[in-house]
Amino acid sequence: MLAAIVGARPNFIKHAALAPYLPDDTFLVHTGQHYDYEMSRIFFDQLEMPTPGVNLGIREKTHSAQLGKMLLGLEKVLVQYDVDTVIVYGDTNSSLAGALCANKLALKLVHIEAGVRHFNRSVPEEVNRVLIDHISNLLMCPTELAMENARRESCFGEAVLTGDLHYDLFLKVADRLKQQLPSLIADLIGNEPYFLVTIHRASNTDDLRNLEAIVKALLTLKQQIVFPIHPRTKRALELAGLYEIVENATHIHLIDPLGYVDFMRTLIHSERVLTDSGGVQKEAYFCKVPCITLRNYSPWPETQINQWNQVIVPDVQSILTAVEKYPQGEQVPGLFGKGTAGVTISAAIHQLRSTSR
Ligand code: UD1
Ligand code: UDP
């Protein structure tokens, strides 16, 4: 069997793009890392993905406890289902657990979105990605830059330039995105222009200085703001006593996280996106919406071309200054492939499974 391990929102979205190209003996394992309906089940319901064969339901708070429990749970499942090859996506703790477990069981390992770096090792996701890359048999690199990183680090596995699964999925739904706004958003803002905001990084939610600065900047902005709020951010705002202040601001519309197509529709119609998400930076680029990244490094430097993505320190003045700036030229086409990442990845996996290591 081929096992795909998922656990968090960006994992589900990448899997939704790849699933149609995976063989019939694919088995999906959900670690349970994300569990709210809007963070998990909504993607299976709306993106025509098979529901996971197993959900481990792991909800530990600390990263070590999360990883430990995931390893124990995954080991049982991978052995029970006689898995020969494991796929993991991106940089989440679920992906690291899947990768380590595959390695300990001497299974073949495929890393989707390999080679992506922002070169800041204080960020847990960067460490996860580096560790996974160095034990993978196949490094599925979405961009030329990711290929270069994988080569420079002399990872032992084979690096393949695949294109980006988020881009595949974007092209697949692109026709539906131009349609009107989701009614929820239209009811909130009518025909007014608006900014879209997403925040969830530890560096912004757990660092009170950054959290306060972002809130202050959002309160200062004159534009309407649509803010689908990650549960982690909601909790952080509540703890800091800021949630009510944001909720009471008439130009800020706090809503639950959206399903993928509704989110992308809200993104493509927005004037700007302010985010600390990795995936959203790319999707803003696909939608040709100028992006402001609220942390001073990006795993997707490709998107910074001609200031389509301004990567800034999240202090009040930098945010307010960035909002006044617009892209200074065209985008470069083709940076994220041709919408055929799923086909390329599936062929590489087929080849890996037909050869002995
Ligand atoms: C994780 C990933 C990050 C990814 C993000 C996507 C790691 C280390 N980080 O970060 O790379 O960008 O997912 O969204 O894996 N929570 C809920 N309900 C949920 C999910 C989370 O309430 O459905 C709350 C819980 O309090 C939880 C906290 O959010 O403790 C953080 O969740 P966690 O999965 O640990 O990290 P993310 O910040 O979501
Ligand atoms: N996304 C979504 N609904 C939302 C916010 C984001 O479907 O309310 C999608 C978005 O389109 C992107 C993915 O979630 O594909 C990015 O996940 P996230 O920002 O949680 O994680 P990251 O990419 O930073 O790891």
Tab-separated table of C-alpha atoms and ligand atoms in Angstrom:
chain	number	residue	atom	x	y	z
A	1	MET	CA	0.000	0.000	0.000
A	2	LEU	CA	0.948	3.614	-0.528
A	3	ALA	CA	0.167	5.751	2.540
A	4	ALA	CA	-0.399	9.506	2.370
A	5	ILE	CA	-0.106	11.183	5.772
A	6	VAL	CA	-2.040	14.391	6.411
A	7	GLY	CA	-2.989	16.336	9.528
A	8	ALA	CA	-3.202	20.074	8.952
A	9	ARG	CA	-5.054	22.386	6.553
A	10	PRO	CA	-2.251	22.879	4.005
A	11	ASN	CA	-1.698	19.088	3.914
A	12	PHE	CA	-5.352	18.521	2.987
A	13	ILE	CA	-5.203	21.042	0.171
A	14	LYS	CA	-2.060	19.564	-1.369
A	15	HIS	CA	-3.527	16.081	-1.049
A	16	ALA	CA	-6.744	17.227	-2.750
A	17	ALA	CA	-4.641	18.302	-5.742
A	18	LEU	CA	-2.655	15.051	-5.880
A	19	ALA	CA	-5.303	12.482	-4.925
A	20	PRO	CA	-6.819	12.083	-8.447
A	21	TYR	CA	-3.387	10.937	-9.725
A	22	LEU	CA	-2.558	8.457	-6.973
A	23	PRO	CA	-2.924	4.698	-7.508
A	24	ASP	CA	-5.865	2.649	-6.240
A	25	ASP	CA	-3.873	1.182	-3.371
A	26	THR	CA	-3.447	4.601	-1.718
A	27	PHE	CA	-4.404	4.744	1.936
A	28	LEU	CA	-5.002	8.104	3.612
A	29	VAL	CA	-4.032	8.610	7.258
A	30	HIS	CA	-5.130	11.726	9.188
A	31	THR	CA	-3.176	12.367	12.367
A	32	GLY	CA	-5.925	14.571	13.838
A	33	GLN	CA	-3.598	17.584	14.222
A	34	HIS	CA	-6.341	19.897	12.900
A	35	TYR	CA	-9.821	18.919	13.994
A	36	ASP	CA	-12.328	21.796	13.872
A	37	TYR	CA	-14.836	21.331	11.044
A	38	GLU	CA	-13.545	24.459	9.238
A	39	MET	CA	-9.902	23.355	9.604
A	40	SER	CA	-10.334	19.748	8.492
A	41	ARG	CA	-13.583	18.039	7.474
A	42	ILE	CA	-14.725	20.934	5.251
A	43	PHE	CA	-11.899	20.146	2.791
A	44	PHE	CA	-12.866	16.482	2.494
A	45	ASP	CA	-16.516	17.429	2.043
A	46	GLN	CA	-15.926	20.155	-0.528
A	47	LEU	CA	-12.886	18.986	-2.512
A	48	GLU	CA	-14.120	15.519	-3.423
A	49	MET	CA	-11.406	13.817	-1.421
A	50	PRO	CA	-11.840	10.316	-0.060
A	51	THR	CA	-12.227	10.435	3.710
A	52	PRO	CA	-9.161	9.179	5.578
A	53	GLY	CA	-9.003	5.426	6.186
A	54	VAL	CA	-7.800	6.201	9.703
A	55	ASN	CA	-7.919	9.305	11.884
A	56	LEU	CA	-5.543	9.029	14.831
A	57	GLY	CA	-7.286	11.888	16.668
A	58	ILE	CA	-4.067	13.200	18.210
A	59	ARG	CA	-4.564	16.569	19.914
A	60	GLU	CA	-1.518	17.057	22.082
A	61	LYS	CA	-0.570	20.636	22.887
A	62	THR	CA	3.224	20.523	22.798
A	63	HIS	CA	5.110	19.657	19.633
A	64	SER	CA	7.065	16.837	21.300
A	65	ALA	CA	3.945	15.216	22.720
A	66	GLN	CA	2.249	15.603	19.328
A	67	LEU	CA	5.181	13.986	17.530
A	68	GLY	CA	5.570	11.175	20.057
A	69	LYS	CA	1.924	10.164	19.885
A	70	MET	CA	1.876	10.468	16.116
A	71	LEU	CA	4.888	8.159	15.796
A	72	LEU	CA	3.250	5.522	17.972
A	73	GLY	CA	-0.058	5.750	16.107
A	74	LEU	CA	1.458	5.846	12.641
A	75	GLU	CA	3.776	2.904	13.270
A	76	LYS	CA	0.820	0.672	14.059
A	77	VAL	CA	-1.132	1.768	11.005
A	78	LEU	CA	1.747	1.556	8.528
A	79	VAL	CA	2.588	-1.960	9.688
A	80	GLN	CA	-1.050	-3.070	9.816
A	81	TYR	CA	-1.725	-1.941	6.250
A	82	ASP	CA	1.530	-3.351	4.877
A	83	VAL	CA	2.652	0.013	3.530
A	84	ASP	CA	5.691	0.100	1.217
A	85	THR	CA	5.836	3.836	0.460
A	86	VAL	CA	4.845	6.943	2.425
A	87	ILE	CA	3.960	10.394	1.064
A	88	VAL	CA	4.207	13.481	3.267
A	89	TYR	CA	3.405	17.079	2.359
A	90	GLY	CA	5.142	20.336	3.248
A	91	ASP	CA	6.384	21.165	6.710
A	92	THR	CA	3.860	20.312	9.420
A	93	ASN	CA	4.447	18.180	12.499
A	94	SER	CA	2.213	15.504	10.957
A	95	SER	CA	4.531	15.418	7.949
A	96	LEU	CA	7.639	15.106	10.123
A	97	ALA	CA	6.024	12.295	12.108
A	98	GLY	CA	5.079	10.467	8.893
A	99	ALA	CA	8.604	10.874	7.550
A	100	LEU	CA	10.347	9.685	10.714
A	101	CYS	CA	8.040	6.717	10.999
A	102	ALA	CA	8.667	5.717	7.378
A	103	ASN	CA	12.387	5.981	8.001
A	104	LYS	CA	12.289	3.869	11.168
A	105	LEU	CA	10.254	1.195	9.364
A	106	ALA	CA	12.634	1.317	6.341
A	107	LEU	CA	9.812	2.333	3.980
A	108	LYS	CA	10.267	4.475	0.883
A	109	LEU	CA	9.565	8.142	1.547
A	110	VAL	CA	8.290	10.827	-0.818
A	111	HIS	CA	8.366	14.475	0.240
A	112	ILE	CA	6.032	16.797	-1.614
A	113	GLU	CA	7.142	20.446	-1.561
A	114	ALA	CA	10.740	19.522	-0.854
A	115	GLY	CA	13.667	21.943	-1.038
A	116	VAL	CA	11.622	24.987	-0.004
A	117	ARG	CA	13.584	27.154	2.425
A	118	HIS	CA	13.464	30.519	4.094
A	119	PHE	CA	16.718	29.901	5.959
A	120	ASN	CA	15.456	30.684	9.434
A	121	ARG	CA	16.079	27.691	11.667
A	122	SER	CA	14.269	29.251	14.621
A	123	VAL	CA	11.009	28.452	12.808
A	124	PRO	CA	9.699	24.925	13.568
A	125	GLU	CA	8.390	24.428	10.037
A	126	GLU	CA	11.815	25.139	8.472
A	127	VAL	CA	13.410	22.514	10.707
A	128	ASN	CA	10.646	20.028	9.847
A	129	ARG	CA	11.172	20.549	6.140
A	130	VAL	CA	14.963	20.195	6.309
A	131	LEU	CA	14.718	17.009	8.386
A	132	ILE	CA	12.164	15.448	6.038
A	133	ASP	CA	14.201	16.336	2.952
A	134	HIS	CA	17.281	14.632	4.308
A	135	ILE	CA	15.575	11.275	4.830
A	136	SER	CA	13.416	11.240	1.692
A	137	ASN	CA	13.975	8.960	-1.296
A	138	LEU	CA	12.136	11.340	-3.590
A	139	LEU	CA	12.231	15.112	-3.203
A	140	MET	CA	9.354	16.565	-5.193
A	141	CYS	CA	10.523	20.161	-5.676
A	142	PRO	CA	7.874	22.682	-6.732
A	143	THR	CA	10.246	25.343	-8.140
A	144	GLU	CA	13.729	25.765	-9.636
A	145	LEU	CA	14.819	27.466	-6.442
A	146	ALA	CA	13.695	24.480	-4.377
A	147	MET	CA	15.690	22.211	-6.731
A	148	GLU	CA	18.786	24.365	-6.184
A	149	ASN	CA	18.350	24.175	-2.400
A	150	ALA	CA	18.000	20.393	-2.496
A	151	ARG	CA	21.115	20.075	-4.656
A	152	ARG	CA	23.137	22.465	-2.506
A	153	GLU	CA	22.325	20.477	0.631
A	154	SER	CA	23.295	17.205	-1.085
A	155	CYS	CA	20.152	15.404	0.040
A	156	PHE	CA	20.617	11.684	-0.649
A	157	GLY	CA	17.253	11.188	-2.399
A	158	GLU	CA	16.421	12.020	-6.007
A	159	ALA	CA	15.213	15.603	-6.541
A	160	VAL	CA	12.607	16.096	-9.268
A	161	LEU	CA	11.231	19.419	-10.498
A	162	THR	CA	7.478	18.892	-10.366
A	163	GLY	CA	5.706	22.254	-10.298
A	164	ASP	CA	3.408	23.233	-7.493
A	165	LEU	CA	0.283	21.347	-6.406
A	166	HIS	CA	-1.387	24.551	-5.165
A	167	TYR	CA	-1.018	25.881	-8.713
A	168	ASP	CA	-2.586	22.716	-10.154
A	169	LEU	CA	-5.574	23.137	-7.846
A	170	PHE	CA	-5.855	26.852	-8.555
A	171	LEU	CA	-6.043	26.186	-12.324
A	172	LYS	CA	-8.644	23.505	-11.755
A	173	VAL	CA	-11.008	25.873	-9.926
A	174	ALA	CA	-9.996	29.118	-11.673
A	175	ASP	CA	-13.227	29.413	-13.704
A	176	ARG	CA	-15.308	29.193	-10.545
A	177	LEU	CA	-13.318	31.895	-8.767
A	178	LYS	CA	-14.322	34.790	-11.000
A	179	GLN	CA	-17.961	34.227	-10.142
A	180	GLN	CA	-19.496	36.425	-7.501
A	181	LEU	CA	-18.184	36.561	-3.955
A	182	PRO	CA	-19.357	33.945	-1.473
A	183	SER	CA	-22.690	35.278	-0.134
A	184	LEU	CA	-21.277	35.392	3.402
A	185	ILE	CA	-18.632	37.893	2.278
A	186	ALA	CA	-20.973	39.859	0.001
A	187	ASP	CA	-23.390	40.268	2.926
A	188	LEU	CA	-20.591	41.667	5.054
A	189	ILE	CA	-18.986	44.155	2.692
A	190	GLY	CA	-21.383	44.663	-0.218
A	191	ASN	CA	-19.496	46.040	-3.238
A	192	GLU	CA	-16.763	47.810	-1.314
A	193	PRO	CA	-13.095	47.000	-1.923
A	194	TYR	CA	-11.505	45.044	0.901
A	195	PHE	CA	-8.273	43.551	2.198
A	196	LEU	CA	-8.066	39.867	3.100
A	197	VAL	CA	-6.094	38.958	6.243
A	198	THR	CA	-4.872	35.585	7.534
A	199	ILE	CA	-2.558	35.158	10.534
A	200	HIS	CA	-1.487	32.024	12.373
A	201	ARG	CA	2.304	31.849	12.701
A	202	ALA	CA	3.764	31.336	16.154
A	203	SER	CA	5.981	34.388	15.535
A	204	ASN	CA	2.838	36.522	15.320
A	205	THR	CA	0.378	34.757	17.622
A	206	ASP	CA	2.771	33.971	20.484
A	207	ASP	CA	4.832	37.167	20.313
A	208	LEU	CA	2.688	39.814	21.981
A	209	ARG	CA	4.649	42.669	20.415
A	210	ASN	CA	3.942	41.425	16.884
A	211	LEU	CA	0.333	40.537	17.687
A	212	GLU	CA	-0.341	43.996	19.126
A	213	ALA	CA	1.372	45.701	16.192
A	214	ILE	CA	-0.709	43.784	13.656
A	215	VAL	CA	-3.914	44.571	15.533
A	216	LYS	CA	-2.983	48.249	15.796
A	217	ALA	CA	-2.232	48.426	12.062
A	218	LEU	CA	-5.519	46.705	11.170
A	219	LEU	CA	-7.429	49.094	13.430
A	220	THR	CA	-5.718	52.056	11.753
A	221	LEU	CA	-6.447	50.977	8.174
A	222	LYS	CA	-9.393	52.644	6.476
A	223	GLN	CA	-10.261	49.741	4.175
A	224	GLN	CA	-12.789	47.022	4.887
A	225	ILE	CA	-10.989	43.922	6.165
A	226	VAL	CA	-12.138	40.317	5.838
A	227	PHE	CA	-10.340	38.187	8.415
A	228	PRO	CA	-11.041	34.414	8.460
A	229	ILE	CA	-9.500	33.671	11.812
A	230	HIS	CA	-7.354	30.611	12.571
A	231	PRO	CA	-8.282	29.063	15.960
A	232	ARG	CA	-4.766	29.637	17.236
A	233	THR	CA	-5.034	33.360	16.484
A	234	LYS	CA	-8.486	33.606	18.027
A	235	ARG	CA	-7.133	32.090	21.211
A	236	ALA	CA	-4.081	34.402	21.210
A	237	LEU	CA	-6.243	37.497	20.743
A	238	GLU	CA	-8.539	36.383	23.550
A	239	LEU	CA	-5.599	35.767	25.885
A	240	ALA	CA	-4.145	39.178	25.064
A	241	GLY	CA	-7.513	40.863	25.680
A	242	LEU	CA	-7.602	42.010	22.044
A	243	TYR	CA	-10.348	39.856	20.563
A	244	GLU	CA	-13.268	42.083	21.536
A	245	ILE	CA	-11.474	45.184	20.317
A	246	VAL	CA	-10.981	43.621	16.888
A	247	GLU	CA	-14.487	42.189	16.831
A	248	ASN	CA	-15.990	45.588	17.661
A	249	ALA	CA	-14.129	47.429	14.894
A	250	THR	CA	-16.809	48.057	12.276
A	251	HIS	CA	-14.404	47.764	9.301
A	252	ILE	CA	-12.938	44.413	10.435
A	253	HIS	CA	-15.045	41.345	9.688
A	254	LEU	CA	-13.903	38.361	11.730
A	255	ILE	CA	-15.256	35.115	10.299
A	256	ASP	CA	-14.588	31.404	10.710
A	257	PRO	CA	-11.932	29.889	8.434
A	258	LEU	CA	-13.367	29.314	4.954
A	259	GLY	CA	-13.456	26.272	2.704
A	260	TYR	CA	-10.872	26.314	-0.100
A	261	VAL	CA	-13.010	27.573	-2.987
A	262	ASP	CA	-14.748	30.215	-0.885
A	263	PHE	CA	-11.379	31.325	0.417
A	264	MET	CA	-9.886	31.549	-3.073
A	265	ARG	CA	-12.931	33.483	-4.303
A	266	THR	CA	-12.547	35.905	-1.433
A	267	LEU	CA	-8.847	36.196	-2.261
A	268	ILE	CA	-9.202	36.783	-6.005
A	269	HIS	CA	-11.719	39.585	-5.456
A	270	SER	CA	-9.684	41.294	-2.737
A	271	GLU	CA	-7.588	44.394	-3.249
A	272	ARG	CA	-4.711	43.085	-1.167
A	273	VAL	CA	-3.855	40.209	1.083
A	274	LEU	CA	-1.983	40.561	4.372
A	275	THR	CA	-0.827	37.162	5.577
A	276	ASP	CA	1.814	35.094	7.306
A	277	SER	CA	0.705	31.898	5.574
A	278	GLY	CA	3.055	30.144	3.170
A	279	GLY	CA	0.358	28.814	0.865
A	280	VAL	CA	-1.575	32.068	0.738
A	281	GLN	CA	1.499	34.000	-0.477
A	282	LYS	CA	1.617	31.743	-3.532
A	283	GLU	CA	-2.119	31.856	-4.100
A	284	ALA	CA	-2.117	35.666	-3.965
A	285	TYR	CA	0.517	35.549	-6.721
A	286	PHE	CA	-1.597	33.129	-8.813
A	287	CYS	CA	-4.617	35.439	-8.370
A	288	LYS	CA	-2.490	38.520	-9.176
A	289	VAL	CA	-3.435	40.122	-5.873
A	290	PRO	CA	-0.570	42.097	-4.261
A	291	CYS	CA	0.531	40.408	-1.051
A	292	ILE	CA	2.067	41.759	2.144
A	293	THR	CA	3.778	39.055	4.160
A	294	LEU	CA	3.760	39.757	7.873
A	295	ARG	CA	7.077	38.159	8.787
A	296	ASN	CA	10.451	39.155	7.526
A	297	TYR	CA	11.265	36.024	5.531
A	298	SER	CA	9.382	34.005	2.966
A	299	PRO	CA	9.636	30.397	1.798
A	300	TRP	CA	8.485	31.664	-1.612
A	301	PRO	CA	10.970	34.388	-2.687
A	302	GLU	CA	9.743	33.827	-6.269
A	303	THR	CA	6.604	35.781	-5.355
A	304	GLN	CA	8.621	38.859	-4.377
A	305	ILE	CA	9.305	39.687	-8.027
A	306	ASN	CA	8.427	43.326	-8.763
A	307	GLN	CA	6.986	43.682	-5.255
A	308	TRP	CA	4.041	41.361	-5.862
A	309	ASN	CA	4.857	40.119	-2.383
A	310	GLN	CA	6.282	42.624	0.110
A	311	VAL	CA	7.936	40.683	2.906
A	312	ILE	CA	8.096	42.911	5.986
A	313	VAL	CA	8.719	43.026	9.702
A	314	PRO	CA	5.226	43.136	11.215
A	315	ASP	CA	5.468	46.524	12.950
A	316	VAL	CA	2.787	49.178	12.597
A	317	GLN	CA	4.769	51.584	10.424
A	318	SER	CA	6.050	48.891	8.044
A	319	ILE	CA	2.520	47.578	7.533
A	320	LEU	CA	1.045	51.023	6.895
A	321	THR	CA	3.885	51.891	4.497
A	322	ALA	CA	3.559	48.592	2.604
A	323	VAL	CA	-0.150	49.174	2.055
A	324	GLU	CA	0.679	52.371	0.149
A	325	LYS	CA	2.984	50.539	-2.296
A	326	TYR	CA	1.907	48.696	-5.428
A	327	PRO	CA	3.684	46.139	-7.629
A	328	GLN	CA	6.260	47.762	-9.907
A	329	GLY	CA	5.969	45.575	-12.978
A	330	GLU	CA	4.657	42.324	-14.360
A	331	GLN	CA	4.746	38.885	-12.788
A	332	VAL	CA	7.039	36.222	-14.218
A	333	PRO	CA	4.904	33.414	-15.639
A	334	GLY	CA	5.649	29.714	-15.170
A	335	LEU	CA	7.468	29.920	-11.818
A	336	PHE	CA	5.133	27.348	-10.285
A	337	GLY	CA	4.892	24.988	-13.246
A	338	LYS	CA	2.169	24.328	-15.765
A	339	GLY	CA	-0.528	22.766	-13.649
A	340	THR	CA	0.878	19.268	-14.155
A	341	ALA	CA	2.563	18.701	-10.794
A	342	GLY	CA	0.112	15.897	-9.938
A	343	VAL	CA	0.980	13.953	-13.097
A	344	THR	CA	4.740	14.386	-12.614
A	345	ILE	CA	4.628	13.396	-8.943
A	346	SER	CA	2.496	10.356	-9.647
A	347	ALA	CA	4.891	9.143	-12.375
A	348	ALA	CA	7.901	9.580	-10.081
A	349	ILE	CA	6.167	7.652	-7.284
A	350	HIS	CA	5.289	4.855	-9.696
A	351	GLN	CA	8.922	4.600	-10.744
A	352	LEU	CA	10.183	4.638	-7.160
A	353	ARG	CA	7.828	1.841	-6.176
A	354	SER	CA	8.843	-0.328	-9.134
A	355	THR	CA	12.545	-0.212	-8.273
A	356	SER	CA	14.309	-1.659	-5.286
A	357	ARG	CA	16.091	0.906	-3.172
B	1	UD1	C1	0.252	24.105	11.792
B	1	UD1	C2	1.591	23.895	11.116
B	1	UD1	C3	1.907	25.066	10.206
B	1	UD1	C4	0.774	25.355	9.262
B	1	UD1	C5	-0.534	25.470	10.020
B	1	UD1	C6	-1.635	25.574	9.015
B	1	UD1	C7	3.179	22.670	12.496
B	1	UD1	C8	4.408	22.772	13.330
B	1	UD1	N1	2.677	23.825	12.081
B	1	UD1	O1	0.358	25.230	12.638
B	1	UD1	O2	3.057	24.747	9.424
B	1	UD1	O3	1.046	26.560	8.609
B	1	UD1	O4	-0.736	24.300	10.807
B	1	UD1	O5	-2.785	26.110	9.513
B	1	UD1	O6	2.708	21.596	12.235
B	1	UD1	N2	-6.411	24.537	16.858
B	1	UD1	C9	-7.753	24.379	17.057
B	1	UD1	N3	-8.464	23.675	16.128
B	1	UD1	C10	-7.900	23.120	15.024
B	1	UD1	C11	-6.511	23.288	14.838
B	1	UD1	C12	-5.779	23.988	15.761
B	1	UD1	O7	-8.312	24.863	18.040
B	1	UD1	O8	-8.612	22.507	14.216
B	1	UD1	C13	-5.640	25.325	17.858
B	1	UD1	C14	-5.206	24.489	19.048
B	1	UD1	O9	-5.233	25.299	20.162
B	1	UD1	C15	-3.778	24.157	18.725
B	1	UD1	C16	-3.319	25.439	17.997
B	1	UD1	O10	-4.472	25.837	17.248
B	1	UD1	O11	-3.008	23.908	19.863
B	1	UD1	C17	-2.156	25.242	17.077
B	1	UD1	O12	-2.392	24.171	16.188
B	1	UD1	P1	-1.153	23.354	15.569
B	1	UD1	O13	-1.668	22.352	14.610
B	1	UD1	O14	-0.269	22.861	16.659
B	1	UD1	O15	-0.304	24.443	14.843
B	1	UD1	P2	-0.733	25.516	13.744
B	1	UD1	O16	-0.397	26.857	14.288
B	1	UD1	O17	-2.102	25.270	13.272
B	2	UDP	N1	-7.145	28.454	3.377
B	2	UDP	C1	-8.488	28.073	3.392
B	2	UDP	N2	-9.352	28.765	4.207
B	2	UDP	C2	-8.950	29.809	4.976
B	2	UDP	C3	-7.571	30.182	4.957
B	2	UDP	C4	-6.694	29.473	4.148
B	2	UDP	O1	-8.895	27.143	2.694
B	2	UDP	O2	-9.770	30.401	5.679
B	2	UDP	C5	-6.216	27.686	2.529
B	2	UDP	C6	-5.432	28.489	1.525
B	2	UDP	O3	-6.138	28.584	0.311
B	2	UDP	C7	-4.145	27.698	1.373
B	2	UDP	C8	-4.017	26.955	2.689
B	2	UDP	O4	-5.245	27.133	3.380
B	2	UDP	O5	-4.233	26.744	0.334
B	2	UDP	C9	-2.894	27.520	3.484
B	2	UDP	O6	-2.918	26.951	4.739
B	2	UDP	P1	-2.375	27.704	6.020
B	2	UDP	O7	-2.311	29.158	5.788
B	2	UDP	O8	-3.179	27.205	7.151
B	2	UDP	O9	-0.929	27.049	6.175
B	2	UDP	P2	0.501	27.354	5.511
B	2	UDP	O10	0.340	27.388	4.038
B	2	UDP	O11	0.979	28.645	6.088
B	2	UDP	O12	1.341	26.237	5.981
